[in-house]
Tab-separated table of N, CA and C in Angstrom:
chain	number	residue	atom	x	y	z
A	252	MET	N	-54.540	-21.265	23.991
A	252	MET	CA	-53.835	-22.200	24.892
A	252	MET	C	-53.243	-22.663	23.620
A	253	MET	N	-51.913	-22.820	23.433
A	253	MET	CA	-51.324	-23.191	22.550
A	253	MET	C	-51.248	-24.674	22.490
A	254	GLU	N	-50.960	-25.731	22.270
A	254	GLU	CA	-51.206	-27.403	22.374
A	254	GLU	C	-49.418	-27.599	21.512
A	255	GLU	N	-49.239	-28.971	22.589
A	255	GLU	CA	-47.637	-29.479	21.364
A	255	GLU	C	-48.109	-29.728	20.569
A	256	HIS	N	-49.007	-30.015	19.926
A	256	HIS	CA	-49.155	-30.198	18.905
A	256	HIS	C	-49.368	-29.985	17.676
A	257	GLU	N	-49.821	-27.845	17.993
A	257	GLU	CA	-49.904	-27.195	17.027
A	257	GLU	C	-48.269	-26.493	17.307
A	258	VAL	N	-47.254	-26.432	17.423
A	258	VAL	CA	-46.106	-26.403	17.544
A	258	VAL	C	-45.464	-25.910	16.238
A	259	LYS	N	-45.208	-27.130	15.577
A	259	LYS	CA	-44.999	-26.809	14.133
A	259	LYS	C	-45.452	-26.044	13.566
A	260	ARG	N	-46.595	-26.574	13.565
A	260	ARG	CA	-48.190	-25.552	12.451
A	260	ARG	C	-47.734	-23.952	12.935
A	261	ASN	N	-46.602	-23.620	13.941
A	261	ASN	CA	-47.291	-22.498	14.439
A	261	ASN	C	-45.638	-21.391	14.103
A	262	LEU	N	-44.635	-22.322	13.686
A	262	LEU	CA	-43.638	-21.736	14.351
A	262	LEU	C	-43.116	-20.930	13.122
A	263	ASN	N	-42.581	-19.483	13.447
A	263	ASN	CA	-42.312	-18.230	12.801
A	263	ASN	C	-43.208	-17.614	11.962
A	264	LYS	N	-44.788	-17.587	12.860
A	264	LYS	CA	-46.112	-16.623	13.042
A	264	LYS	C	-46.329	-16.130	14.349
A	265	THR	N	-47.201	-14.997	14.301
A	265	THR	CA	-46.994	-14.364	15.341
A	265	THR	C	-48.342	-15.520	15.730
A	266	VAL	N	-47.710	-15.092	17.492
A	266	VAL	CA	-49.008	-15.165	19.093
A	266	VAL	C	-49.291	-13.940	19.325
A	267	THR	N	-50.028	-14.373	20.572
A	267	THR	CA	-50.123	-13.706	22.050
A	267	THR	C	-49.045	-13.853	22.878
A	268	ALA	N	-48.634	-13.638	23.712
A	268	ALA	CA	-48.171	-13.506	24.953
A	268	ALA	C	-49.122	-13.628	26.238
A	269	PRO	N	-48.836	-13.813	27.393
A	269	PRO	CA	-49.842	-13.474	28.151
A	269	PRO	C	-49.555	-12.063	29.170
A	270	ASP	N	-48.815	-11.483	28.710
A	270	ASP	CA	-48.596	-10.117	28.344
A	270	ASP	C	-49.507	-9.082	27.851
A	271	GLY	N	-49.789	-9.741	26.798
A	271	GLY	CA	-50.897	-9.447	25.530
A	271	GLY	C	-50.025	-8.859	24.411
A	272	ILE	N	-48.687	-8.784	23.833
A	272	ILE	CA	-48.240	-8.340	23.305
A	272	ILE	C	-47.418	-9.425	22.194
A	273	ARG	N	-47.840	-9.164	20.794
A	273	ARG	CA	-47.790	-9.934	20.095
A	273	ARG	C	-46.197	-10.250	19.560
A	274	TYR	N	-45.640	-11.567	19.772
A	274	TYR	CA	-44.529	-12.029	19.278
A	274	TYR	C	-44.558	-12.903	18.180
A	275	LYS	N	-43.268	-12.961	17.916
A	275	LYS	CA	-43.413	-14.744	16.950
A	275	LYS	C	-42.943	-16.033	17.576
A	276	LEU	N	-43.265	-16.894	17.004
A	276	LEU	CA	-43.110	-18.075	18.054
A	276	LEU	C	-41.534	-18.681	17.410
A	277	THR	N	-40.861	-18.504	17.748
A	277	THR	CA	-39.017	-18.866	17.089
A	277	THR	C	-38.724	-20.628	17.814
A	278	GLY	N	-38.978	-21.071	18.692
A	278	GLY	CA	-38.948	-22.029	19.154
A	278	GLY	C	-39.546	-22.692	20.218
A	279	ALA	N	-39.864	-24.193	20.494
A	279	ALA	CA	-40.426	-24.491	21.517
A	279	ALA	C	-38.916	-25.803	22.514
A	280	THR	N	-38.910	-25.853	24.036
A	280	THR	CA	-38.198	-26.582	24.454
A	280	THR	C	-38.886	-27.206	25.336
A	281	ILE	N	-39.127	-29.169	25.289
A	281	ILE	CA	-38.996	-30.145	26.681
A	281	ILE	C	-38.653	-29.977	27.687
A	282	ARG	N	-39.163	-29.905	28.730
A	282	ARG	CA	-38.110	-29.766	29.434
A	282	ARG	C	-39.093	-31.295	30.731
A	283	LEU	N	-37.928	-32.007	31.414
A	283	LEU	CA	-38.080	-33.130	32.255
A	283	LEU	C	-38.400	-32.559	33.928
A	284	ASN	N	-40.272	-32.931	34.970
A	284	ASN	CA	-39.333	-32.184	35.779
A	284	ASN	C	-38.682	-34.060	36.726
A	285	GLU	N	-37.467	-33.644	37.405
A	285	GLU	CA	-37.206	-35.267	37.926
A	285	GLU	C	-38.064	-35.790	39.144
A	286	LYS	N	-38.187	-34.427	39.404
A	286	LYS	CA	-39.045	-35.364	41.349
A	286	LYS	C	-40.698	-36.158	40.592
A	287	THR	N	-41.237	-35.320	39.684
A	287	THR	CA	-42.483	-36.015	38.584
A	287	THR	C	-42.444	-36.974	38.574
A	288	GLY	N	-41.728	-36.368	37.545
A	288	GLY	CA	-41.750	-37.351	35.765
A	288	GLY	C	-42.219	-36.735	34.709
A	289	GLU	N	-42.643	-35.273	35.318
A	289	GLU	CA	-43.961	-35.235	34.268
A	289	GLU	C	-42.784	-33.827	33.143
A	290	TYR	N	-43.616	-34.072	32.188
A	290	TYR	CA	-43.093	-33.386	31.610
A	290	TYR	C	-43.814	-31.748	30.663
A	291	TRP	N	-42.890	-30.592	30.584
A	291	TRP	CA	-43.498	-29.262	30.258
A	291	TRP	C	-42.774	-28.683	29.661
A	292	TYR	N	-43.486	-27.807	28.758
A	292	TYR	CA	-43.245	-27.141	27.471
A	292	TYR	C	-42.939	-25.504	27.706
A	293	GLN	N	-41.991	-25.146	27.339
A	293	GLN	CA	-41.694	-23.541	27.244
A	293	GLN	C	-41.785	-23.710	25.589
A	294	ALA	N	-42.314	-21.371	25.513
A	294	ALA	CA	-42.693	-21.615	23.989
A	294	ALA	C	-41.145	-20.251	24.330
A	295	GLU	N	-40.264	-20.400	22.617
A	295	GLU	CA	-39.538	-18.930	22.386
A	295	GLU	C	-40.131	-18.327	21.799
A	296	LEU	N	-39.928	-17.280	22.423
A	296	LEU	CA	-41.413	-15.817	21.414
A	296	LEU	C	-39.860	-14.419	20.656
A	297	HIS	N	-40.057	-14.253	19.847
A	297	HIS	CA	-38.886	-13.407	19.652
A	297	HIS	C	-39.878	-12.059	19.371
A	298	ASP	N	-39.545	-10.893	20.598
A	298	ASP	CA	-39.599	-9.465	20.750
A	298	ASP	C	-39.613	-8.963	18.354
A	299	LEU	N	-41.530	-9.012	18.462
A	299	LEU	CA	-40.874	-7.450	17.060
A	299	LEU	C	-40.892	-5.885	17.325
A	300	ALA	N	-40.713	-5.526	17.703
A	300	ALA	CA	-40.554	-3.967	18.120
A	300	ALA	C	-39.028	-3.706	18.981
A	301	ALA	N	-38.859	-5.804	18.919
A	301	ALA	CA	-37.510	-5.057	19.975
A	301	ALA	C	-36.077	-6.563	18.795
A	302	PRO	N	-35.945	-6.511	17.816
A	302	PRO	CA	-35.391	-7.497	17.116
A	302	PRO	C	-34.597	-8.289	17.874
A	303	HIS	N	-33.740	-7.750	19.299
A	303	HIS	CA	-32.693	-8.417	19.709
A	303	HIS	C	-33.424	-9.188	21.355
A	304	SER	N	-34.621	-9.418	21.315
A	304	SER	CA	-34.753	-9.518	22.340
A	304	SER	C	-35.913	-11.031	22.823
A	305	ILE	N	-35.719	-11.518	23.145
A	305	ILE	CA	-37.009	-13.057	23.087
A	305	ILE	C	-37.739	-12.745	24.509
A	306	CYS	N	-38.209	-13.744	24.539
A	306	CYS	CA	-39.001	-13.853	25.966
A	306	CYS	C	-39.740	-15.618	26.028
A	307	ILE	N	-39.305	-16.121	27.456
A	307	ILE	CA	-39.206	-17.391	27.343
A	307	ILE	C	-40.968	-17.178	28.380
A	308	CYS	N	-41.765	-18.755	27.724
A	308	CYS	CA	-42.902	-18.559	28.456
A	308	CYS	C	-43.458	-19.995	28.490
A	309	LYS	N	-44.357	-20.510	28.464
A	309	LYS	CA	-44.826	-21.708	29.454
A	309	LYS	C	-45.693	-21.588	27.754
A	310	LEU	N	-45.513	-22.588	26.695
A	310	LEU	CA	-46.119	-22.823	25.901
A	310	LEU	C	-47.681	-22.593	25.889
A	311	THR	N	-48.900	-23.296	26.603
A	311	THR	CA	-49.850	-23.009	27.435
A	311	THR	C	-49.928	-21.896	27.237
A	312	ASP	N	-49.613	-20.495	27.686
A	312	ASP	CA	-50.033	-19.288	27.934
A	312	ASP	C	-49.945	-18.550	26.487
A	313	ILE	N	-49.135	-19.021	25.754
A	313	ILE	CA	-49.758	-18.705	24.114
A	313	ILE	C	-50.940	-18.605	23.318
A	314	LYS	N	-51.575	-17.778	22.704
A	314	LYS	CA	-52.305	-18.007	21.866
A	314	LYS	C	-52.322	-17.420	20.381
A	315	ILE	N	-52.795	-18.426	19.685
A	315	ILE	CA	-52.509	-18.076	18.475
A	315	ILE	C	-52.793	-17.133	18.066
A	316	SER	N	-52.187	-16.138	17.241
A	316	SER	CA	-53.012	-14.765	16.845
A	316	SER	C	-54.004	-15.318	15.291
A	317	LYS	N	-54.871	-14.529	14.937
A	317	LYS	CA	-55.597	-14.682	13.891
A	317	LYS	C	-55.101	-13.635	13.264
A	318	GLU	N	-54.399	-13.672	12.046
A	318	GLU	CA	-53.653	-12.745	10.873
A	318	GLU	C	-54.695	-12.307	9.888
């Protein structure tokens, strides 16, 4: 599970998404839930097998790959 403080260190590195597929971490977005005041983070993942595809998921759902 990736934490917010690990994003900069892992940008453009290979990670594993919840679907078990390996992607390149290309960005992260912070969002604010206006009703609760809580922040949540999304990860932008570049599909290594399909160059023009990306996947968006919860930052906490991805795992850092050991290369």
